[in-house]
Structure formats: C-alpha cells, structure tokens
Coordinates of C-alpha atoms in Angstrom, one line a residue:
X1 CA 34.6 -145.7 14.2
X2 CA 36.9 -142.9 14.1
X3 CA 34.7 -139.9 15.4
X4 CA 36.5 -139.8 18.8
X5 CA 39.7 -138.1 16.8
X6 CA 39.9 -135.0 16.4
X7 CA 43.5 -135.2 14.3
X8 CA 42.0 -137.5 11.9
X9 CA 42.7 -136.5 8.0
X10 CA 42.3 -139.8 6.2
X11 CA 40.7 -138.3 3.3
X12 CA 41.7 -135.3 1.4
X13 CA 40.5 -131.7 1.7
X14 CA 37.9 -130.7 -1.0
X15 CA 38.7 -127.5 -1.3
X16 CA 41.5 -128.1 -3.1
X17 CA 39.7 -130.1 -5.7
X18 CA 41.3 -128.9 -9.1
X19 CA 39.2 -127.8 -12.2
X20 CA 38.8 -129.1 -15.4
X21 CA 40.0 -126.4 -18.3
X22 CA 37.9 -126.0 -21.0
X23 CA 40.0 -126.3 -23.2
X24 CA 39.6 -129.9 -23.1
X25 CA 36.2 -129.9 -24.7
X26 CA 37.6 -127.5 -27.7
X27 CA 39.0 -130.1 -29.5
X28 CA 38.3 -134.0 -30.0
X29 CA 40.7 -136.4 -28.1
X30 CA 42.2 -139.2 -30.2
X31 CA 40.7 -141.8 -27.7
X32 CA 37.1 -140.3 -27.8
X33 CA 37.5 -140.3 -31.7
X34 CA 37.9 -144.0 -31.3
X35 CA 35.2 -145.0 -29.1
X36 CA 32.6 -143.3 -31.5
X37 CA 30.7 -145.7 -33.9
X38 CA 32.7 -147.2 -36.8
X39 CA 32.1 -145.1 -40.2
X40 CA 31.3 -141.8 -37.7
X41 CA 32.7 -138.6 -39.5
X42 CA 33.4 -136.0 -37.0
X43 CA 32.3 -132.5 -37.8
X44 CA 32.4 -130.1 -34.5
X45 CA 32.3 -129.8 -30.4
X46 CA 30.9 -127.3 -28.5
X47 CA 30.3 -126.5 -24.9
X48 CA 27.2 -128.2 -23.6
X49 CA 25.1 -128.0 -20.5
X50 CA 26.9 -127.7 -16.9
X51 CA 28.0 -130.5 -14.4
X52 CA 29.6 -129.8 -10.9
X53 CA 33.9 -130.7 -11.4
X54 CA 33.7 -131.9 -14.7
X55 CA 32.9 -130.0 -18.0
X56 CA 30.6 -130.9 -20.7
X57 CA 30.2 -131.1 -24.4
X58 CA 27.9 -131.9 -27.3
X59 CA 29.7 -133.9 -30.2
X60 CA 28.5 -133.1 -33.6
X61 CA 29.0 -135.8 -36.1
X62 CA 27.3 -137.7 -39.3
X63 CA 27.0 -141.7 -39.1
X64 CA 28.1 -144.6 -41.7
X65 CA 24.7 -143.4 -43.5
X66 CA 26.1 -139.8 -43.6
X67 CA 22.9 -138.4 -40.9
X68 CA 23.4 -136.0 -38.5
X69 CA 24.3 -137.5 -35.6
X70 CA 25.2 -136.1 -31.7
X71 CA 27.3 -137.2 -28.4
X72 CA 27.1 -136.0 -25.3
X73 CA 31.0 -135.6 -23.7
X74 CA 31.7 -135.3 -20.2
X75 CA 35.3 -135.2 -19.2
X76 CA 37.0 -135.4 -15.7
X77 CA 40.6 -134.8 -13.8
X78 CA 43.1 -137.3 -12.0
X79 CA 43.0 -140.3 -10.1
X80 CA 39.0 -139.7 -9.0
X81 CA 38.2 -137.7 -12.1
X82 CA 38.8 -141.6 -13.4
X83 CA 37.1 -143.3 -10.7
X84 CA 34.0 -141.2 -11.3
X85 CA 33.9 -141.6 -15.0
X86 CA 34.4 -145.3 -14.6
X87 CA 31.5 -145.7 -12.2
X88 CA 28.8 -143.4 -14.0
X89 CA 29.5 -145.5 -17.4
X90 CA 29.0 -148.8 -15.4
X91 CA 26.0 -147.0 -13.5
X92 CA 24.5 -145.9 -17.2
X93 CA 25.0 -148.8 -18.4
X94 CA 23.1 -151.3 -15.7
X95 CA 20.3 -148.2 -16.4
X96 CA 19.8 -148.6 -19.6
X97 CA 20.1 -151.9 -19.9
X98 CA 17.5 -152.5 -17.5
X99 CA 15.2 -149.4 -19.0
X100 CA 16.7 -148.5 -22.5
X101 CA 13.8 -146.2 -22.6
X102 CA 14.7 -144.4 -19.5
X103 CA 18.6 -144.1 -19.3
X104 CA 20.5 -142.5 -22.2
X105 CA 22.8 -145.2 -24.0
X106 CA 26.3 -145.2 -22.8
X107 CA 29.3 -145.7 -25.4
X108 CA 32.6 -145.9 -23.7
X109 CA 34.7 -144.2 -21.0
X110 CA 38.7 -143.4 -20.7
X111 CA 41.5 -141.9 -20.9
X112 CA 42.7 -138.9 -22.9
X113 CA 45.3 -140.0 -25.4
X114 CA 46.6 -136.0 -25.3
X115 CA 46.9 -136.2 -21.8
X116 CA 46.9 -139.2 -19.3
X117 CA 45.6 -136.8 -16.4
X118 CA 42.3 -136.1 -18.2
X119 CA 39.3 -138.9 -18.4
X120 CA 36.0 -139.3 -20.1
X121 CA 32.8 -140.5 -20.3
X122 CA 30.7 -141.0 -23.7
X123 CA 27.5 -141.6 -24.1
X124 CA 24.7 -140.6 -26.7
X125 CA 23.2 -137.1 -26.8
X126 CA 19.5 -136.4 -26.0
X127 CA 17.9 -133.6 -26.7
X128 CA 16.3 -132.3 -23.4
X129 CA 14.1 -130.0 -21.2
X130 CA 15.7 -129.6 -18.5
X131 CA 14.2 -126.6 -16.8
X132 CA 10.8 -127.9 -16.0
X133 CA 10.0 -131.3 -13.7
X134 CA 9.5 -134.7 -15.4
X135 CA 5.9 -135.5 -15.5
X136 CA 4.1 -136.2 -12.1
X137 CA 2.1 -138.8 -14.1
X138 CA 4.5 -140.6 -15.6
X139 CA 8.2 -140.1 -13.9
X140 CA 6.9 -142.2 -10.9
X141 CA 5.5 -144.8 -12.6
X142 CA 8.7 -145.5 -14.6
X143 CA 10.9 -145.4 -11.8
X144 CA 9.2 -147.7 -10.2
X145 CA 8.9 -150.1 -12.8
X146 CA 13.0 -149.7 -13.0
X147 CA 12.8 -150.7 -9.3
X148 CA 10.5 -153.8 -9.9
X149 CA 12.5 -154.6 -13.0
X150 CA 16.2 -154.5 -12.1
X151 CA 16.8 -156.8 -9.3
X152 CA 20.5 -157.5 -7.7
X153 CA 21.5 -160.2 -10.4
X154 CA 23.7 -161.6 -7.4
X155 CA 21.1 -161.1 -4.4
X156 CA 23.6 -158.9 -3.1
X157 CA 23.6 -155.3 -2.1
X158 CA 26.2 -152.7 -3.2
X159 CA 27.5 -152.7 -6.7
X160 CA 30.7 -154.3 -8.4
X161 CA 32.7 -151.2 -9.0
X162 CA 32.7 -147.7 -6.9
X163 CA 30.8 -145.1 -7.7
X164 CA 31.0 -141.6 -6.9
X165 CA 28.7 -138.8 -5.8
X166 CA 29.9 -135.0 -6.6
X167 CA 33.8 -136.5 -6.0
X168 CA 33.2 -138.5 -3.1
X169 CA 33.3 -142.0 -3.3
X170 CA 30.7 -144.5 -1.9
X171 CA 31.4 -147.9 -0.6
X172 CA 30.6 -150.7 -3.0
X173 CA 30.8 -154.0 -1.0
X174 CA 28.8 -156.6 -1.8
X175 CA 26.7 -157.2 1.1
X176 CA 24.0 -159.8 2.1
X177 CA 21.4 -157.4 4.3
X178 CA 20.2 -154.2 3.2
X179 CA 21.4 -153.0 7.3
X180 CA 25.2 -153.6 5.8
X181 CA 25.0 -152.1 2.5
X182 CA 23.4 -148.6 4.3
X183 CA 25.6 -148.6 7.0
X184 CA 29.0 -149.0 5.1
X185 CA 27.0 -146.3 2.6
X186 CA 26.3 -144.2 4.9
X187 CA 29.5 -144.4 7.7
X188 CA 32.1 -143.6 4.5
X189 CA 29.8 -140.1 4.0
X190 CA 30.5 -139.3 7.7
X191 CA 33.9 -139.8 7.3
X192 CA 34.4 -137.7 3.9
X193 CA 32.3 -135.1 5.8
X194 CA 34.6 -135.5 9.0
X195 CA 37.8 -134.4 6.7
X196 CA 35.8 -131.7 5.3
X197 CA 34.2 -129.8 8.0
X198 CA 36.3 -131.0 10.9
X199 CA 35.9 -132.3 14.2
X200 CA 33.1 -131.9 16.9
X201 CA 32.4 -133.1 20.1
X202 CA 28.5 -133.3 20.0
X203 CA 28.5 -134.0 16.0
X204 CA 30.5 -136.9 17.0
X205 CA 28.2 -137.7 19.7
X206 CA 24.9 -137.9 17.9
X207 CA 26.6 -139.6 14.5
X208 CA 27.4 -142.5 17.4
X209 CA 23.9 -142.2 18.6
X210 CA 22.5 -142.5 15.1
X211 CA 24.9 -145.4 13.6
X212 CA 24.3 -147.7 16.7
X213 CA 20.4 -146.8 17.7
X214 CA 18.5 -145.7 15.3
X215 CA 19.9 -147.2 12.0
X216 CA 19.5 -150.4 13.0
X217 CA 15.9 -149.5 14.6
X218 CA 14.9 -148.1 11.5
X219 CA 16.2 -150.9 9.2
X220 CA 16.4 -154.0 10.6
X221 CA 13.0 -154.1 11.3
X222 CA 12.1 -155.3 7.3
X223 CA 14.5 -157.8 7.5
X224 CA 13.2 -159.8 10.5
X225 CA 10.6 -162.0 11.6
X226 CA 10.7 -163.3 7.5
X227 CA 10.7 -160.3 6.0
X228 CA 12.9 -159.3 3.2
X229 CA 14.6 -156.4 1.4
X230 CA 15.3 -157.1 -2.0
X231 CA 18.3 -155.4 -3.6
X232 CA 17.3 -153.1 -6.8
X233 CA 19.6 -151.1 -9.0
X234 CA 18.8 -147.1 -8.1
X235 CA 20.3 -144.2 -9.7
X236 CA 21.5 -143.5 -6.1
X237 CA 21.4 -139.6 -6.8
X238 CA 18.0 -138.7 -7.9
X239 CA 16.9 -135.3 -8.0
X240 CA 15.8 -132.7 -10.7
X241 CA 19.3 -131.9 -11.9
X242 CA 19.6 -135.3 -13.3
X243 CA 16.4 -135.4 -14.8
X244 CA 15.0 -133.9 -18.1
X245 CA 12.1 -134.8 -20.7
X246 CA 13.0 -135.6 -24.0
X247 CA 11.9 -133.5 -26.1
X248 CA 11.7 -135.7 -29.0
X249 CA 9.5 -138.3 -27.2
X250 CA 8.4 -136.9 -23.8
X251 CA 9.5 -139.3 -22.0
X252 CA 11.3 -138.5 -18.8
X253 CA 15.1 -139.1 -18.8
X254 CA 17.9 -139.8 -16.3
X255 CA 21.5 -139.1 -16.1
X256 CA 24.5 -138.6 -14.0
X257 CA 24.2 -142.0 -11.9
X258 CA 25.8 -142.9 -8.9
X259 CA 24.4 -146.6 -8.7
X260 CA 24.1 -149.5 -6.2
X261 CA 21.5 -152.4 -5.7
X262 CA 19.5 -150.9 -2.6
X263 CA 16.2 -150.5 -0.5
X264 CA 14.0 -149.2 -3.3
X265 CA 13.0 -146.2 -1.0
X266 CA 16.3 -144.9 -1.1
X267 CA 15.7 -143.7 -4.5
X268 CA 13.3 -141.1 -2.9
X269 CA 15.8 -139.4 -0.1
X270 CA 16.7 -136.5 -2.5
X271 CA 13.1 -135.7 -2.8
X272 CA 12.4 -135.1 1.2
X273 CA 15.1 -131.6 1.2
X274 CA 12.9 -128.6 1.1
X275 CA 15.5 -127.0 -1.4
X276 CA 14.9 -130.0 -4.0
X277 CA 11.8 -129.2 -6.2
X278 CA 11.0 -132.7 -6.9
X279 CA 9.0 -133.3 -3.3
X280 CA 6.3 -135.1 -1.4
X281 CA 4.1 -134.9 -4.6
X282 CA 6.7 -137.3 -6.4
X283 CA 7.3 -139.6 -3.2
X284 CA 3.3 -140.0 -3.0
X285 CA 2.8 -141.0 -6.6
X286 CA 6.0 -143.7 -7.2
X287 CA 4.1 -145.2 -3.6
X288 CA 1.0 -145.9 -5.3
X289 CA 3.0 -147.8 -7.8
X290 CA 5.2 -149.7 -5.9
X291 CA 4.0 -150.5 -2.3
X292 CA 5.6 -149.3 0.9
X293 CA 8.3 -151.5 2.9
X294 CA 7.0 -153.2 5.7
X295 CA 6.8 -152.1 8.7
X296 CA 4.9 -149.1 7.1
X297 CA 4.6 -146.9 9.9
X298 CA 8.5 -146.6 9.7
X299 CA 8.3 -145.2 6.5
X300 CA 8.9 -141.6 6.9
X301 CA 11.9 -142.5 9.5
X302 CA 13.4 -144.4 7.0
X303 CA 13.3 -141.5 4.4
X304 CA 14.7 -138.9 6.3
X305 CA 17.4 -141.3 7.5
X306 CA 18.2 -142.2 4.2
X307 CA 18.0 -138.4 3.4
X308 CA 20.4 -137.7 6.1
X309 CA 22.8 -139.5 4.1
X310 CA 22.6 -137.3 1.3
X311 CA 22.3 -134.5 3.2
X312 CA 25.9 -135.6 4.8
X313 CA 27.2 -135.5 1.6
X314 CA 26.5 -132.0 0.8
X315 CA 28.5 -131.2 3.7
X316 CA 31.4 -132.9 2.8
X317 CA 31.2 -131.6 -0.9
X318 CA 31.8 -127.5 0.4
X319 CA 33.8 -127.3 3.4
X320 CA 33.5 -124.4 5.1
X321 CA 30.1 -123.9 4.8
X322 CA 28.3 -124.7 7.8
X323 CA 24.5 -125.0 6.9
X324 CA 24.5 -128.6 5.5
X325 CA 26.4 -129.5 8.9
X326 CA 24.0 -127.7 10.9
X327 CA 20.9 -129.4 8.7
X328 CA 22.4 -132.7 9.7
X329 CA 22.7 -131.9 13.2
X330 CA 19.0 -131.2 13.7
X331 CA 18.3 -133.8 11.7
X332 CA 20.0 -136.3 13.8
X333 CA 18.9 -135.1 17.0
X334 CA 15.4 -135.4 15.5
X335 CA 16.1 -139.0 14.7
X336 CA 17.4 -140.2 17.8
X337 CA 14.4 -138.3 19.5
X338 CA 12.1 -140.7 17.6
X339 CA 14.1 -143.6 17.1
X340 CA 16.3 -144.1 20.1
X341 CA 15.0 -147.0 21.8
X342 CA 17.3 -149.0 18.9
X343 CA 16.6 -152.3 17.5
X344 CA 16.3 -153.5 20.9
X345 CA 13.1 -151.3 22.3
X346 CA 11.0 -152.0 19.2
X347 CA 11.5 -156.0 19.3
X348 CA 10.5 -155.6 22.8
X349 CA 7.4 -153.9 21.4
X350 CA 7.3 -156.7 18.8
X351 CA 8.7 -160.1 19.6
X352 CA 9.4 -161.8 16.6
X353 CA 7.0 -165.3 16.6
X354 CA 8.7 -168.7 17.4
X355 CA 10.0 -170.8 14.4
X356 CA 10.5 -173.7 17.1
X357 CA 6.6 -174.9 17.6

C-alpha cells in the first residue's frame, strides 16, 4: 500500500490527457482500409456519435456484392490510446463470441499507417437508439444469460490482456479467488485516483479501513465453507452510455467494453449511482433471472462496494473536481460502519462446519 505517501506520483496526471484531432476521422487510414472485408469499396466517412478521449466515425462502404455496407471507427492517441483500443477489441470480441446477438462484431484494431501515434478500433456499424433505455423486459434477461453462458475458459479471474476504463487501466492478473481479482481491481483505481486528486490523511485512512476489513468481509464470505464464485466474462463498464437498441431488430446492444471474468454482480455496480438512469428497476429484474450470491443478505454490501469502485474511478478520470472524492468518502465511511467487524467478526458469527468428522 502506498496511501501513507503523500509525494507519491507513480501514475501520470490526467489532466494533461491529450485530444484526439478530428481530422483523423476525415479521411480513411491505409491500415483501416486494409482490415475492411476483402472486395469492400470505400465510398465516404463521417463523424459519428461521441466517446470520451477518442473520436468516432461511421464508414460508408459497398461489399464484394456491391450493397451498401457501414463501420463504425473509433480512433485513439499514444501509448494508452493503443492499450485501450487493444483491450476493447479483445473485450468485443470474448462478447460477441459468447452472445453474437448482443455485442456488435469486431473487425480489427491498430495502428495508423499515416501516423504511428494514432490507433484504432474497427468493428461493424449498428444502427442504434441510443437516447431511450434498453428494454426492462428484455436487457436483464440477456445479460444474464451472457453471465450463465460465458464462463472463465481457464477457471481463472481477470482477463489475458488489460483493459481500460475512460484511460485508466485495470489490473488483469489471472487470479484463482474472486477476493484477488477485486482487490487488485479495485487497489490500482485507488492508486490512479491517488495521482489524480492527491493526498489525504483521512481518505487514506478509510481506503486502509476498507481494503483490509470490509472487502474481505464482504467477499470472502461466498467463497468459504464450500462455496464458490465462478468467474464470468462482464462488460465491466455497464451503464446506459454503452447501451442502445437496435433499431433494425430491437434487440438491446452493448459497446465500449472494459472486460474481465468476475463476480457476476459486478456487472450491476454502475446501476446503484443515483446519476445513472439504468437503476434498481434493472438490478431487480437481471435477479430474478439469475439468482443472488450466497450469503444473500450481503447482497446490497456487495453492490455498493463494487460500486465504490466505479465510483473511484470517476474521481481519478477529472482531477480537480472534488464531488466523486467526496461521494467515495461517504461511501466508505458507510461501508466500514456496516461492515467493519472484517472477515474475522462474521466467521465468528458463522463458524464454518468441520470437514474432519
């Protein structure tokens, strides 16, 4: 742990983050011309949609059979510009090859051959509404049956390349218990939010408080006395600005992953914020498809621990800012409130039964 440092500037400031021109998406890189589909004729790009430090764009083309044919572009800067365009085409990819139906297909990411500093991500376009919520009836369902479907081909949590949320990236160490694979996950957020807001004494105090009481209260719990977590492939950043409804099919779409093979019920931390319009509506419907983690009275902790997380990394993503910090601080002191005994007080409250009889 490196709370007790005040000094400590291991990670890079985000507010020096550099922008993507748009000039990149005016034209049609030599590289993305090659990853298209054999016999593709090009015809135009335009601007398309908006994404936070990257800029998008909508490929106009006709296929081998001559048919009008799209792509959606998404294009990136420097050494994480590559890192994040690298994991969201592996995290599409494990998506839609798990859920064709569900994910968007990916094509091909890289590098710009104009311009070795600019990187991209290719996948095919999909028409979509965007501005309302996917269905109630169905969105649940099918991210549950992703959940059910997509298990850790290794057994293992974490993911086999690193993936990034916003521009931050996550750790993606194969690990054996689901305790592991949430603690790395969620220790490398404090630390990009450490660089970005800064030292403080009591933030400090109550991170310590959190990463050695209540996360293991709160989650080593389903993985004792025989119980089990298995590892599922998530989206990992799942809230309604990386969901639409297609409007050819009306089926619910998801984009913009930030994968790993985790608790299932992480999936639902973006949906606890009050500022997120996907909300307890959505978190009681995927339940009644997919049962709750034992035990079940923890259930709630659990979400809004795993909602700290992502509420950690909106404080690292705009320095200066101090509302997300001061979310995460009442939050915190919340958690610790509740779950402070640790690991220790609740197997005194629930011995684990003897394997030696």
């Amino acid at each position: 742990m490196t709370t007790e440092n005040p000094k400590w500037d291991g990670l890079p400031h985000w507010e020096q983050e550099p922008e993507v021109a748009e000039d990149y998406i005016r034209y049609l890189d030599e590289s993305v011309e090659k990853a298209l589909p054999e016999g593709t004729v090009f015809q135009e790009i335009l601007p398309h949609g908006a994404s936070f430090w990257t800029r998008t764009a909508k490929i106009e083309a006709l296929d081998a059979d001559e048919e009008p044919v799209a792509y959606f572009l998404k294009v990136s800067i420097d050494d994480t510009g590559k890192g994040m365009m690298h994991g969201e085409f592996e995290s599409m990819t494990a998506l839609h090859g798990a859920m064709p139906e569900l994910a968007p297909k990916p094509l091909s990411w890289g590098t710009y051959e104009s311009d070795p500093n600019i990187h991209f991500f290719l996948c095919e376009f999909v028409d979509m509404d965007d501005g309302q919520l996917c269905s109630l009836d169905t969105f649940p369902k099918l991210m549950a049956k992703l959940h059910r479907k997509a298990v850790s081909p290794s057994g293992k949590f974490g993911f086999h390349v690193t993936t990034y949320q916003g521009r931050l990236p996550q750790d993606p160490t194969p690990c054996d218990t689901w305790e592991e694979c949430f603690r790395r996950n969620i220790h490398i957020m404090f630390e990009h939010e450490l660089a970005s807001q800064g030292y403080e004494e009591e933030f400090a105090q109550l991170r310590e408080a959190v990463m050695s009481k209540v996360l293991p209260r709160l989650l080593r719990p389903m993985e004792t006395g025989g119980r089990k977590v298995v590892p599922t492939l998530v989206h990992g950043d799942l809230w309604e600005g990386n969901t639409g409804t297609d409007l050819e099919t009306g089926i619910p779409k998801i984009f913009d992953a930030c994968s790993l093979y985790a608790h299932n019920e992480y999936e639902m931390a973006p949906w606890r914020p009050v500022r997120q319009k996907m909300g307890k509506p959505y978190v009681v419907a995927y339940n009644k498809c997919f049962p709750i983690s034992e035990p079940v009275e923890d259930f709630d902790g659990r979400n809004m621990l795993y909602a700290l997380r992502f509420n950690i990394c909106s404080s690292a993503l705009y320095p200066g800012n101090p509302n997300y910090r001061n979310l995460v601080r009442a939050e915190m002191r919340e958690l610790i409130e509740r779950y402070g005994e640790g690991f220790k007080g609740w197997l005194a409250r629930h011995p684990e039964p003897r394997t030696d009889l």
